[in-house]
Amino acid sequence: MARGLFPWGFFRKPLYIQCDKYRKGVIDGSACSSLCEKDTLYLAKCFTVNPHSQVYSGSWGDLEGVIKCQMEDAPHYDIGGEMEPKKEAAAFNKPTKGTSVEKFREMILNHLKAKVGDQANLADLATQVLSIADANKDGHISLPEARSTWALLQLNEFLLALVLQDREHTPKLLGFCGDLYVMEKVAYSPLYGINLPWIIEVWIPAGLRRSMDQWFTPSWPHKAKISIGLLELVEDVFHGTFGSFLMCDVSAVRFGYNERHDLKVMDARYIVPEAIFEEIIRQQRCDVDEDCLFGADCLTSCDLTKHRCTPEVTRPNLAKACDTLKDYILRGAPSDVSEELEKQLYACIALKGSAEQMEIEHSLILNNIKTLLWKKISHTKDS
């Protein structure tokens, strides 16, 4: 059932929770039987020490995947942590017994509206959620299936996977059991960077360290394609089909890529709906601007007359993405594009304020960088 699991009881907890509730008929999902009965879904290496959100490598039959499970839930958000509701373990008590499919659809619509705003096509997204909820594809949604789906909808990462499921930037959802879910494995991660023992790390100058992070990266044409993928992700989450999202940690460890050098989001916990971010950050007490930081990259300012954070981020998603790409894409860039590429990247990094405030300049710089990269690789096999 759990071949390769760590021996400590704490790390068996997610497996025990899911299978106990599955056997009691509380939850159901496309991965439950494989996890709890057939022994064909295995958890292997644990990638995180965070006790609240655990991530494992694993396999499901012939498929390699990444298994994610939530460990907490409480009715509050933590600006210093993750912008997810936290709980001891999902209660799986919604929807209640007797709830019709139409009523469940209404619950989903209201939840999506609260998350991403009143978008014109939320009904389409709700239909997609209901399709996923019918895990065994028998044309009916059981109460355990509905409760599992509702628990998953509380997670930013799951919501983003739904919103971007027709794009190539998020790994495919393979299955779920309660609020444990399985995503396809991304072959290469992080985007760049090497891990060193801390005893060595402390002696390396910052400039040399940044250079070392770029030692083991793909060829420049492949890096160009991956970089275009990140820029396209920025486009997709800004005024996308289902509302706007803020990228609150655009560091290299949050991304990877596959064998075709398509960018993939490895960790979407810090890509949050703008409406939710603004609602929560307004409630944050502050004395200095630094008190208004979520993740690594979403900073607003402190209104000292009220000692509350303002809702507008100081840097748009695009500026943060260009900051992450600068050393990556300039290293090894062909001489005939390197100067112009550097100029455009620094103009991009200098962008301030929200994207709405500078939409024309934002779009112009983004398109300039994408065009520059595409022109260089469009006639090669790397495109």
PDB file of C-alpha atoms in Angstrom, residues 31 59 64 83 103 110 136 143 152 173 186 192 195 229-230 236 271 282 297 299-300 310 328 334 339 355 361 378:
ATOM      1  CA  ALA A  31      -7.435   7.075  -6.670  1.00  0.00           C
ATOM      2  CA  SER A  59       3.727   5.554  -8.958  1.00  0.00           C
ATOM      3  CA  GLU A  64       4.908   8.069 -12.372  1.00  0.00           C
ATOM      4  CA  MET A  83      -2.795  31.596   1.614  1.00  0.00           C
ATOM      5  CA  LYS A 103     -27.616  22.506  -5.108  1.00  0.00           C
ATOM      6  CA  ASN A 110     -20.700  30.563  -5.232  1.00  0.00           C
ATOM      7  CA  ASN A 136     -15.933   6.580 -11.578  1.00  0.00           C
ATOM      8  CA  LEU A 143     -21.963  12.075  -1.598  1.00  0.00           C
ATOM      9  CA  LEU A 152     -10.025  19.899  -3.165  1.00  0.00           C
ATOM     10  CA  LEU A 173      -4.461  15.878 -12.550  1.00  0.00           C
ATOM     11  CA  VAL A 186       7.510  16.681 -14.248  1.00  0.00           C
ATOM     12  CA  TYR A 192      17.665  25.927 -12.495  1.00  0.00           C
ATOM     13  CA  ASN A 195      21.860  22.161  -4.030  1.00  0.00           C
ATOM     14  CA  GLY A 229       6.471  29.214 -21.421  1.00  0.00           C
ATOM     15  CA  LEU A 230       6.890  31.291 -18.258  1.00  0.00           C
ATOM     16  CA  ASP A 236      -2.672  33.175 -18.745  1.00  0.00           C
ATOM     17  CA  ILE A 271      -0.274  31.579  -7.255  1.00  0.00           C
ATOM     18  CA  ARG A 282      -6.436  44.451   3.696  1.00  0.00           C
ATOM     19  CA  ASP A 297       7.164  38.358  -4.134  1.00  0.00           C
ATOM     20  CA  LEU A 299       4.463  43.087  -1.451  1.00  0.00           C
ATOM     21  CA  THR A 300       2.001  45.911  -0.896  1.00  0.00           C
ATOM     22  CA  THR A 310      -3.103  48.364   1.005  1.00  0.00           C
ATOM     23  CA  TYR A 328      18.989  32.123 -17.010  1.00  0.00           C
ATOM     24  CA  PRO A 334      23.499  34.508 -29.184  1.00  0.00           C
ATOM     25  CA  GLU A 339      22.089  43.233 -26.167  1.00  0.00           C
ATOM     26  CA  ALA A 355      -0.558  45.378 -14.381  1.00  0.00           C
ATOM     27  CA  GLU A 361       3.504  48.989 -21.397  1.00  0.00           C
ATOM     28  CA  SER A 378      11.206  29.429 -34.653  1.00  0.00           C
TER      29      SER A 378
END
